[in-house]
mmCIF file of C-alpha atoms in Angstrom:
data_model
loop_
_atom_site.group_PDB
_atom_site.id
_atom_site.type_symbol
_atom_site.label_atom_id
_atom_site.label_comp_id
_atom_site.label_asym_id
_atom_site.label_seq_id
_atom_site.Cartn_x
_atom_site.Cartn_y
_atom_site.Cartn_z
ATOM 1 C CA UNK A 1 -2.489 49.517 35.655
ATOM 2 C CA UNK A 2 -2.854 50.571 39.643
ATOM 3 C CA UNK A 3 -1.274 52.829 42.040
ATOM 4 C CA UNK A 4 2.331 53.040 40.545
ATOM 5 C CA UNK A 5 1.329 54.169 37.050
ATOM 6 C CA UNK A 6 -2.031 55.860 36.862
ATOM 7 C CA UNK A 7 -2.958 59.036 39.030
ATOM 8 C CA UNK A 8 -6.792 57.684 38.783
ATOM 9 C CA UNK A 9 -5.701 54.468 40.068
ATOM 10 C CA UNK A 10 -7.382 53.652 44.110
ATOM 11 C CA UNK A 11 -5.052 50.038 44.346
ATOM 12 C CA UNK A 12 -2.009 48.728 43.891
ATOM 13 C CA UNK A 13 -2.895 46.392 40.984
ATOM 14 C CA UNK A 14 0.698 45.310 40.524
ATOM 15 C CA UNK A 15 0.488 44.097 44.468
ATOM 16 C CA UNK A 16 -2.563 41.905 43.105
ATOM 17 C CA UNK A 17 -1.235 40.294 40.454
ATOM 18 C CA UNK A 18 1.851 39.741 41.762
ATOM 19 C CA UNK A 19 0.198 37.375 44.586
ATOM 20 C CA UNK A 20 -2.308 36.026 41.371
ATOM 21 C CA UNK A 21 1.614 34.894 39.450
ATOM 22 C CA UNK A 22 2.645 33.378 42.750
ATOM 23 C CA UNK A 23 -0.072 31.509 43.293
ATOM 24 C CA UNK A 24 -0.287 26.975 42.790
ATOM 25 C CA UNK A 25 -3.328 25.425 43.066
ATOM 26 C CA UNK A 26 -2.823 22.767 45.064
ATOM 27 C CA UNK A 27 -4.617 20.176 42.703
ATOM 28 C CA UNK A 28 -3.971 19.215 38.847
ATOM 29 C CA UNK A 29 -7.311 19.666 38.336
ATOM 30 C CA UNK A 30 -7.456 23.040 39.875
ATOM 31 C CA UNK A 31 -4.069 24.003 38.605
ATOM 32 C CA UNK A 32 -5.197 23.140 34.903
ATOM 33 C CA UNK A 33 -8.249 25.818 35.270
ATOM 34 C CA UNK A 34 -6.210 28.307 36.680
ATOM 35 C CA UNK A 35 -3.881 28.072 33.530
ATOM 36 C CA UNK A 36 -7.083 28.605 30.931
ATOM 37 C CA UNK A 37 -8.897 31.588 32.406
ATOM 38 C CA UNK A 38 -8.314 34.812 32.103
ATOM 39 C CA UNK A 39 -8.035 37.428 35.370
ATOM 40 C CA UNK A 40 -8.123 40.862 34.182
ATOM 41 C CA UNK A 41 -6.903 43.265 37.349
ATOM 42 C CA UNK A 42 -7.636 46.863 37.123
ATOM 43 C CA UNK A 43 -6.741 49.497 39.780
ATOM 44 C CA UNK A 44 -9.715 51.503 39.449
ATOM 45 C CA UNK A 45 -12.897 50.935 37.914
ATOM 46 C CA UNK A 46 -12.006 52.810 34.756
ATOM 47 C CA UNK A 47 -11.483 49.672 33.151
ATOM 48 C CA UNK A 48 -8.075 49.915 31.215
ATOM 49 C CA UNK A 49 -7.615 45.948 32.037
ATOM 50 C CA UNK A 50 -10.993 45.642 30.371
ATOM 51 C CA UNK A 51 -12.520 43.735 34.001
ATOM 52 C CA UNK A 52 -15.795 43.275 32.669
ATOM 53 C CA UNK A 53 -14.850 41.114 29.956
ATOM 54 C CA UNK A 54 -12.667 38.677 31.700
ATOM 55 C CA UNK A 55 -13.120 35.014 33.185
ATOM 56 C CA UNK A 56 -12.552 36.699 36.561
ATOM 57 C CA UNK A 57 -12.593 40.339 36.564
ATOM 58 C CA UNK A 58 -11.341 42.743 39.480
ATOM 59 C CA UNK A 59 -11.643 46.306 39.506
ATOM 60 C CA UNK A 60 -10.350 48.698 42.209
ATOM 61 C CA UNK A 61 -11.992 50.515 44.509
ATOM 62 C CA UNK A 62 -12.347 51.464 48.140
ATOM 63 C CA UNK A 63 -14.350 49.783 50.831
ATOM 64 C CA UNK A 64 -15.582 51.591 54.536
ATOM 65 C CA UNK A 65 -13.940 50.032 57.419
ATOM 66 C CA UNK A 66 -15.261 51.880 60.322
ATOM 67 C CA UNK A 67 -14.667 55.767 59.819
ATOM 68 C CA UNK A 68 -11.529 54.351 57.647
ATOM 69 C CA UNK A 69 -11.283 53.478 53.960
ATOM 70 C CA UNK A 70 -9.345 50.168 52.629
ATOM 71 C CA UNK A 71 -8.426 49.614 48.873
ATOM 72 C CA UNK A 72 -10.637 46.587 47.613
ATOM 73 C CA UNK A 73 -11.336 44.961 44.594
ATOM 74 C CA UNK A 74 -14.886 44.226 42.552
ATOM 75 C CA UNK A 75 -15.097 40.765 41.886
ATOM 76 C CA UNK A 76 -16.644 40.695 38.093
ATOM 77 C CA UNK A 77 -17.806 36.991 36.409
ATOM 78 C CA UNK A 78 -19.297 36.078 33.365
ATOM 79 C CA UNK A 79 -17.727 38.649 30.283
ATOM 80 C CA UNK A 80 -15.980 37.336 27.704
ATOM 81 C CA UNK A 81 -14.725 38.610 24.178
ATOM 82 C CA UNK A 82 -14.848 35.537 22.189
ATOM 83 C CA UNK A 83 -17.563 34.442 20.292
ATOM 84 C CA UNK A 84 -19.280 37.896 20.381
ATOM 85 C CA UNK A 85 -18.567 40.578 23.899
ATOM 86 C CA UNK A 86 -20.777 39.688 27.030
ATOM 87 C CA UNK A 87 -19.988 42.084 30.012
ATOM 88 C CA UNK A 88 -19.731 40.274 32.983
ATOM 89 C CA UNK A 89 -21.863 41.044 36.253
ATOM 90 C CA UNK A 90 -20.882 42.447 39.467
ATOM 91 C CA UNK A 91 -21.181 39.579 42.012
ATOM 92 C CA UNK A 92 -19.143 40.898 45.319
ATOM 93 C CA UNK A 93 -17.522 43.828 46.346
ATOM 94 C CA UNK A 94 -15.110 44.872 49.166
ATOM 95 C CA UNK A 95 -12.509 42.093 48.204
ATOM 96 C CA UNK A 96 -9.192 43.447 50.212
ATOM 97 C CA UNK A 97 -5.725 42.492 48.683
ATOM 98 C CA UNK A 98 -5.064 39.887 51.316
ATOM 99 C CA UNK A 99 -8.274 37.949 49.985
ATOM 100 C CA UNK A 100 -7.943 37.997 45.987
ATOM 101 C CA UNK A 101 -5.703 35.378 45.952
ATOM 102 C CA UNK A 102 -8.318 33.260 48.584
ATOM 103 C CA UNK A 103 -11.198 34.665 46.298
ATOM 104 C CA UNK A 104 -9.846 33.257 42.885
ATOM 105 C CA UNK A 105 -8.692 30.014 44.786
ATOM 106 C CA UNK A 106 -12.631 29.717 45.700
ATOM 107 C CA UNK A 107 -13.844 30.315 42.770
ATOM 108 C CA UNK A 108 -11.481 28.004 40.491
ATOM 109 C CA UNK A 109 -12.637 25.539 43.473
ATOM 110 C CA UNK A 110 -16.398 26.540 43.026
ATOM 111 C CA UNK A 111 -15.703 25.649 39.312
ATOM 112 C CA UNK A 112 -14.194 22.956 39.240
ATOM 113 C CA UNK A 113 -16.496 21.425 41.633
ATOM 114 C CA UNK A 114 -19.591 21.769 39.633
ATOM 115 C CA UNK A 115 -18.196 21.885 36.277
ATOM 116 C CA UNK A 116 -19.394 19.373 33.491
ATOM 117 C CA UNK A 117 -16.930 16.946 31.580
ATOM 118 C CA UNK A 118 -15.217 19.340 29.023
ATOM 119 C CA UNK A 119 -16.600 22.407 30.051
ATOM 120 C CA UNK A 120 -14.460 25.490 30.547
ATOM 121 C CA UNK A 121 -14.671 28.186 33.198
ATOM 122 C CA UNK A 122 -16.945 30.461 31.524
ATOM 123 C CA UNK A 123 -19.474 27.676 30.141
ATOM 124 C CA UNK A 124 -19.452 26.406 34.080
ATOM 125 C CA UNK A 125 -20.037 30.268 35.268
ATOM 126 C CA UNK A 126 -22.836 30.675 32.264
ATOM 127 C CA UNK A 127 -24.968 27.163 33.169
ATOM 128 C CA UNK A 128 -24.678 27.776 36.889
ATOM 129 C CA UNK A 129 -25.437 31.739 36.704
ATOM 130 C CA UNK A 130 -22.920 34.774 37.828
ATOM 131 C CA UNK A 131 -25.580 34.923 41.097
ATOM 132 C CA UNK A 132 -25.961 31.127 41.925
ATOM 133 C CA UNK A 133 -21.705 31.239 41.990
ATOM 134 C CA UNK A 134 -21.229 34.547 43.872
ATOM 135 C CA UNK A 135 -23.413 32.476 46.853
ATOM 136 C CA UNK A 136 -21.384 29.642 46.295
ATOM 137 C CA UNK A 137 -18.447 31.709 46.665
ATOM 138 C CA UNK A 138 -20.436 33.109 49.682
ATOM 139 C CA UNK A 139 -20.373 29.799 51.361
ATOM 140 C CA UNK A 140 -16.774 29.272 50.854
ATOM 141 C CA UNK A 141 -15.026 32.126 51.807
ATOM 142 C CA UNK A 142 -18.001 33.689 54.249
ATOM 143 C CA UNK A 143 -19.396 37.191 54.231
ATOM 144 C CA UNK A 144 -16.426 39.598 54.195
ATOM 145 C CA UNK A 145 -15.722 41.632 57.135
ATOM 146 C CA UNK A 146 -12.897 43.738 57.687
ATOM 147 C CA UNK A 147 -11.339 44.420 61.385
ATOM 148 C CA UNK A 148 -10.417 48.069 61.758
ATOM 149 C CA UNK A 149 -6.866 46.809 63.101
ATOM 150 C CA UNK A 150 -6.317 45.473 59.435
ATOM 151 C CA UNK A 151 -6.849 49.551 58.407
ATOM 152 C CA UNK A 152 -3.704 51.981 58.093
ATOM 153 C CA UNK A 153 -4.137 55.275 59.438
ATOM 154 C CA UNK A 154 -2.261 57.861 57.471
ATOM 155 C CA UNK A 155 -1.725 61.229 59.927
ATOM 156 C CA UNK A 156 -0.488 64.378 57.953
ATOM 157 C CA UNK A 157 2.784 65.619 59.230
ATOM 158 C CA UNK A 158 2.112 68.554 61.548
ATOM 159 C CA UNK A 159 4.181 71.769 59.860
ATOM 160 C CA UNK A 160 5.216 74.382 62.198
ATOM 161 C CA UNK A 161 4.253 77.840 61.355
ATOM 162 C CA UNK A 162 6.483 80.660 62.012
#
């Protein structure tokens, strides 16, 4: 759910996703991981994609750019549903469309990197710990900083008065 469904929704989860659906690894190895998680996208963090409980969860919000505001993401790691509900942890915030798509690339990339023979996503996230990753993922992709000439500035039409 996101901007085009929901009146609670702060992103345009469909914009997301749509960028997630086009997006090819560009190794088998990586390619093969990004076919066995699960992403759950959710434009706000009311949680109707169920974030939390996801391989890599993302739930909208906003994020201060200046005296502007940008829609973002929460990047959420570790929940799962199988085998008994864990809710993942909140590891970064502030992720802007244009870098979901770099984000999950990371992380898959982070993963498959340090992953043991066998293991899956989640039992790579678990050993390493949701904290140990998100500073992985720090090191990949660098702090996030947003330039004010990447904001849109929305100005109210001006109604004449008679």
């Amino acid at each position: 759910p996101g901007t085009e469904f929901c009146t609670l929704a702060v992103t345009n989860s469909q914009g997301a996703a749509r960028d997630l659906l086009r997006f090819r690894p560009e190794t088998p190895e990586k390619a093969a991981l990004f076919q066995s998680i699960s992403i759950h996208l959710s434009g706000c963090p009311n949680s109707c994609a169920k974030h939390q409980v996801a391989d890599i969860g993302l739930a909208g919000t906003m994020t201060p750019v200046g005296d502007l505001r940008r829609f973002s993401y929460q990047l959420f790691l570790g929940g799962q549903v199988e085998g008994g509900i864990r809710l993942g942890a909140m590891v970064r915030k502030g992720i802007t469309e244009e870098r979901v798509v770099p984000t999950v690339d990371a992380l898959i990339g982070i993963v498959a990197t340090h992953r043991l023979q066998g293991e899956s996503f989640q039992e790579t996230v678990l050993r390493l710990g949701t904290e140990p990753v998100a500073s992985l993922l720090e090191k990949e992709i660098g702090p996030l900083t947003h330039e004010l000439s990447e904001a849109i500035t929305m100005i109210p039409d001006l109604i004449e008065v008679q």
